[in-house]
């Protein structure tokens, strides 16, 4: 069993009670279970309180059929008026700021784009991480069963919940400012604040909160996350996911999202198409691999309906989970582009293979860090932050070329797509040849320079 | 959402003197001029060569966003690169797949450059030139085969024209090619690199257009110079990118700068102008107190001043006056807004007139409407002064 020690990020104001109770070996466990049975006066998200609660509800319209011009996404987000969901999210988040629910004001933290090719983003945040003793996290098991004695989102106070986010069967999306929660007919999915935000608007999307799902991807939940990105229709609101072993904080299924109105480094990286499923009217489902980026990863785009894209990614994630490969997922560009990033940093850390210099900055490379957004705790690290440092850190995160090939094979099996190397569809001017790639088709390859 | 055509007319009319449109058309190049300070970043000018190549009439293009010429096979990354260039107020030259009105796609070299106002260094327009990329007429249809001369797939796209003297002929041929060629369908999947000639053509066009714009703006009538380089920066102007972000916010709001003398308005939304009846140039640079009048309670104004001094948000009901002297009750919310340095850079003021529906069409309460604007402004301003632009 491999473990690492780290200070867990506090995402809810109710989190510390639970964890404290269970870290002291066995002594206070009874207290913990008792407080649950009491049916708390806390107005939480448990079965005790939800049935008598009312929450705002945003019910989005599901789009299972290809539209006339085959456009899954509108062409003008970025200039079109802010969507209702986006306004709702911003208003509710700002409201919680006014109520003092966050541990600090993230907009008071200095942030900068580091000069360089990719423009990594660094933030100086001395208050994010607690000065508490670190906890042990098991990092060699991507699938772990839900433990109700540990902190989970049913224990969150309702004031930390902004609204419910679920699908409807109607012809359009609807909003109800106050809707009774009928837990018999539906398991509510909620959007809650992260009280230690990385940036403005940092929220947690918790699918089917009462079902107490452990942190693992399933098709329905991933589709929910993708619809969230799409309905918000803001290219600067990205949605992220960390598996266990890839720096997920809590073993209760959740996605994260926040706003940052700059382009992330990972969004600038060139890509090379490696798998295609042809679709009607050019709506091909395309899987590409990242080029010239310190972390090896795959990019999923396209499909006739959102579900196609969602299922391809979800199936791939499930395959990785079953093969015990930790990974992170970034949903960008309003849901058009999904990055799947397998990683091995935690494993390296547990085996003592990470350089001391990198370890001392205490950056845990989860999805945001891998995408190029790093929160630094020490002024010195922030002032010295360079593209070199970011590259060095992220290189430790990446799987090796050989291991990545087996991930590609996983994805190929999971999605049913063949890995091809279509030399006429590279975004770069150079021709790249990976000597370990299977099923290399074109005879042109031999003359091209090899890469690492 | 149709941006007012009046604003679009203004965009050109205020900056350049008469005759500029004819002079621009005389250049014969295909290009668009857009205005990032108008909500939706619309096109304010389209050259006749552009309209001819794309097959649209002027009315179908003016007021629309440049995205309308993209389609399903347009490379999304290229679109993002263009967006990033706009955000950083930089020039970009990139191959792009565009679509004509009849739906046919074609490759073109897109060269975009910001147009700066000399007086304050603000980006006033973006200029985008389109140069169609020509392919060898006998290009192979099977993408997995090499071109016979063995130059690789990039060679298949290039025209074998290198001499400048052929440029005139080339342009005519380009138009003919696009209007008549039948076998374009199979080629569009392959990314296309422009030739050196085409790149030079684009750069020359940009330079010529900028000369015309500079010439027509140097007159006494407008007295405002435009140029192709950022000459200086002042505290007043906001970047193109933030203008575009603000343009997405439909409610009435203003941004004021507490670091400038008398805390002037540095941004006013279209809805604010509509609510108060003023034109943009009548409010920019002024302190908000001009909205108050005879019957405005001074205690309320004092309350606002106190909150600003303490960098705290506040909400008040204040009696305000429009340009036509009629009054309205302004449900006003003011909040400090920080930029990337973490310090307060601006204050945002959000106005809801009581004569409007109290429950907005959107279903948010007025108090929530206030906060949604504050949030959107905070997100946009957060990346101001975030620093180094990348290569």
GROMACS .gro file of C-alpha atoms in nm, chain A residues 136-307:
model
  172
  136UNK     CA    1  -0.220   1.018   0.514
  137UNK     CA    2  -0.379   0.951   0.179
  138UNK     CA    3  -0.377   0.618   0.008
  139UNK     CA    4  -0.267   0.682  -0.349
  140UNK     CA    5  -0.233   0.344  -0.511
  141UNK     CA    6  -0.602   0.266  -0.538
  142UNK     CA    7  -0.808   0.466  -0.782
  143UNK     CA    8  -1.126   0.287  -0.680
  144UNK     CA    9  -1.199   0.303  -0.311
  145UNK     CA   10  -1.536   0.238  -0.148
  146UNK     CA   11  -1.736   0.526  -0.004
  147UNK     CA   12  -1.676   0.570   0.367
  148UNK     CA   13  -1.964   0.743   0.541
  149UNK     CA   14  -1.757   0.808   0.850
  150UNK     CA   15  -1.531   1.034   0.657
  151UNK     CA   16  -1.638   1.381   0.551
  152UNK     CA   17  -1.875   1.377   0.253
  153UNK     CA   18  -2.104   1.629   0.093
  154UNK     CA   19  -2.421   1.523   0.273
  155UNK     CA   20  -2.268   1.696   0.575
  156UNK     CA   21  -2.239   2.030   0.401
  157UNK     CA   22  -2.464   2.309   0.530
  158UNK     CA   23  -2.727   2.423   0.285
  159UNK     CA   24  -2.595   2.777   0.288
  160UNK     CA   25  -2.295   2.642   0.097
  161UNK     CA   26  -2.523   2.508  -0.177
  162UNK     CA   27  -2.598   2.752  -0.457
  163UNK     CA   28  -2.858   2.559  -0.656
  164UNK     CA   29  -2.956   2.220  -0.793
  165UNK     CA   30  -2.850   2.135  -1.145
  166UNK     CA   31  -3.048   1.858  -1.315
  167UNK     CA   32  -3.200   1.775  -1.651
  168UNK     CA   33  -3.564   1.815  -1.741
  169UNK     CA   34  -3.780   1.664  -2.010
  170UNK     CA   35  -3.903   1.997  -2.136
  171UNK     CA   36  -3.835   2.178  -2.456
  172UNK     CA   37  -3.620   2.437  -2.281
  173UNK     CA   38  -3.413   2.502  -1.972
  174UNK     CA   39  -3.599   2.637  -1.669
  175UNK     CA   40  -3.517   2.802  -1.342
  176UNK     CA   41  -3.708   2.777  -1.015
  177UNK     CA   42  -3.584   3.007  -0.740
  178UNK     CA   43  -3.722   2.784  -0.469
  179UNK     CA   44  -3.815   2.425  -0.531
  180UNK     CA   45  -3.906   2.155  -0.283
  181UNK     CA   46  -3.671   1.860  -0.284
  182UNK     CA   47  -3.864   1.541  -0.350
  183UNK     CA   48  -3.609   1.274  -0.282
  184UNK     CA   49  -3.843   0.995  -0.378
  185UNK     CA   50  -3.860   1.094  -0.740
  186UNK     CA   51  -3.510   1.217  -0.795
  187UNK     CA   52  -3.168   1.219  -0.637
  188UNK     CA   53  -3.074   1.587  -0.644
  189UNK     CA   54  -2.747   1.704  -0.797
  190UNK     CA   55  -2.612   2.024  -0.647
  191UNK     CA   56  -2.362   2.300  -0.705
  192UNK     CA   57  -2.186   2.406  -0.384
  193UNK     CA   58  -1.912   2.654  -0.304
  194UNK     CA   59  -1.553   2.557  -0.240
  195UNK     CA   60  -1.468   2.759   0.069
  196UNK     CA   61  -1.099   2.755  -0.024
  197UNK     CA   62  -1.138   2.885  -0.378
  198UNK     CA   63  -0.858   2.877  -0.631
  199UNK     CA   64  -1.025   3.156  -0.826
  200UNK     CA   65  -1.347   3.350  -0.842
  201UNK     CA   66  -1.655   3.133  -0.871
  202UNK     CA   67  -1.491   2.810  -0.753
  203UNK     CA   68  -1.771   2.558  -0.707
  204UNK     CA   69  -1.820   2.185  -0.668
  205UNK     CA   70  -2.070   1.999  -0.883
  206UNK     CA   71  -2.197   1.698  -0.687
  207UNK     CA   72  -2.408   1.456  -0.891
  208UNK     CA   73  -2.685   1.275  -0.702
  209UNK     CA   74  -2.556   1.385  -0.363
  210UNK     CA   75  -2.778   1.146  -0.162
  211UNK     CA   76  -2.655   0.843  -0.351
  212UNK     CA   77  -2.315   0.892  -0.188
  213UNK     CA   78  -2.121   0.786  -0.493
  214UNK     CA   79  -1.747   0.744  -0.442
  215UNK     CA   80  -1.505   0.949  -0.648
  216UNK     CA   81  -1.523   0.764  -0.979
  217UNK     CA   82  -1.655   0.853  -1.322
  218UNK     CA   83  -1.979   0.706  -1.456
  219UNK     CA   84  -2.152   0.795  -1.781
  220UNK     CA   85  -2.447   0.984  -1.637
  221UNK     CA   86  -2.240   1.195  -1.402
  222UNK     CA   87  -1.990   1.287  -1.667
  223UNK     CA   88  -2.271   1.392  -1.897
  224UNK     CA   89  -2.402   1.616  -1.619
  225UNK     CA   90  -2.062   1.783  -1.587
  226UNK     CA   91  -2.045   1.835  -1.962
  227UNK     CA   92  -2.391   1.990  -1.970
  228UNK     CA   93  -2.285   2.222  -1.691
  229UNK     CA   94  -1.995   2.349  -1.902
  230UNK     CA   95  -2.216   2.381  -2.205
  231UNK     CA   96  -2.505   2.560  -2.033
  232UNK     CA   97  -2.273   2.808  -1.867
  233UNK     CA   98  -2.148   2.888  -2.218
  234UNK     CA   99  -1.841   3.071  -2.094
  235UNK     CA  100  -1.502   2.970  -2.233
  236UNK     CA  101  -1.341   3.098  -1.915
  237UNK     CA  102  -1.539   2.866  -1.688
  238UNK     CA  103  -1.369   2.529  -1.699
  239UNK     CA  104  -1.479   2.210  -1.528
  240UNK     CA  105  -1.225   1.972  -1.376
  241UNK     CA  106  -1.205   1.629  -1.218
  242UNK     CA  107  -0.937   1.458  -1.009
  243UNK     CA  108  -0.945   1.083  -0.953
  244UNK     CA  109  -0.826   0.927  -0.630
  245UNK     CA  110  -0.451   0.900  -0.656
  246UNK     CA  111  -0.451   1.216  -0.866
  247UNK     CA  112  -0.514   1.452  -0.577
  248UNK     CA  113  -0.886   1.427  -0.525
  249UNK     CA  114  -0.953   1.568  -0.180
  250UNK     CA  115  -1.271   1.385  -0.093
  251UNK     CA  116  -1.396   1.040  -0.185
  252UNK     CA  117  -1.746   1.156  -0.273
  253UNK     CA  118  -1.811   1.209  -0.643
  254UNK     CA  119  -1.760   1.572  -0.738
  255UNK     CA  120  -1.638   1.794  -1.019
  256UNK     CA  121  -1.497   2.143  -0.978
  257UNK     CA  122  -1.529   2.464  -1.178
  258UNK     CA  123  -1.409   2.824  -1.159
  259UNK     CA  124  -1.353   3.130  -1.375
  260UNK     CA  125  -1.028   3.269  -1.504
  261UNK     CA  126  -1.039   3.496  -1.804
  262UNK     CA  127  -0.708   3.400  -1.959
  263UNK     CA  128  -0.624   3.107  -2.184
  264UNK     CA  129  -0.475   2.811  -1.999
  265UNK     CA  130  -0.138   2.685  -2.121
  266UNK     CA  131  -0.279   2.341  -2.196
  267UNK     CA  132  -0.533   2.502  -2.428
  268UNK     CA  133  -0.248   2.643  -2.634
  269UNK     CA  134  -0.063   2.318  -2.683
  270UNK     CA  135  -0.061   2.179  -3.036
  271UNK     CA  136  -0.225   1.842  -3.091
  272UNK     CA  137  -0.209   1.554  -3.332
  273UNK     CA  138  -0.516   1.356  -3.426
  274UNK     CA  139  -0.479   0.986  -3.351
  275UNK     CA  140  -0.831   0.841  -3.358
  276UNK     CA  141  -1.145   0.935  -3.550
  277UNK     CA  142  -1.499   0.816  -3.565
  278UNK     CA  143  -1.662   0.959  -3.873
  279UNK     CA  144  -1.996   1.127  -3.818
  280UNK     CA  145  -2.273   1.277  -4.025
  281UNK     CA  146  -2.200   1.607  -4.193
  282UNK     CA  147  -1.849   1.624  -4.065
  283UNK     CA  148  -1.937   1.584  -3.696
  284UNK     CA  149  -1.647   1.345  -3.643
  285UNK     CA  150  -1.551   1.236  -3.296
  286UNK     CA  151  -1.179   1.303  -3.276
  287UNK     CA  152  -0.920   1.196  -3.020
  288UNK     CA  153  -0.586   1.375  -3.039
  289UNK     CA  154  -0.272   1.366  -2.833
  290UNK     CA  155  -0.099   1.668  -2.685
  291UNK     CA  156   0.230   1.770  -2.839
  292UNK     CA  157   0.505   1.985  -2.697
  293UNK     CA  158   0.353   1.992  -2.347
  294UNK     CA  159   0.521   1.856  -2.033
  295UNK     CA  160   0.231   1.622  -1.955
  296UNK     CA  161   0.121   1.358  -2.202
  297UNK     CA  162  -0.253   1.361  -2.257
  298UNK     CA  163  -0.543   1.308  -2.491
  299UNK     CA  164  -0.797   1.558  -2.623
  300UNK     CA  165  -1.152   1.455  -2.714
  301UNK     CA  166  -1.365   1.669  -2.944
  302UNK     CA  167  -1.662   1.645  -3.176
  303UNK     CA  168  -1.944   1.399  -3.202
  304UNK     CA  169  -2.296   1.440  -3.338
  305UNK     CA  170  -2.461   1.495  -3.002
  306UNK     CA  171  -2.308   1.584  -2.668
  307UNK     CA  172  -2.366   1.235  -2.544
   0.00000   0.00000   0.00000
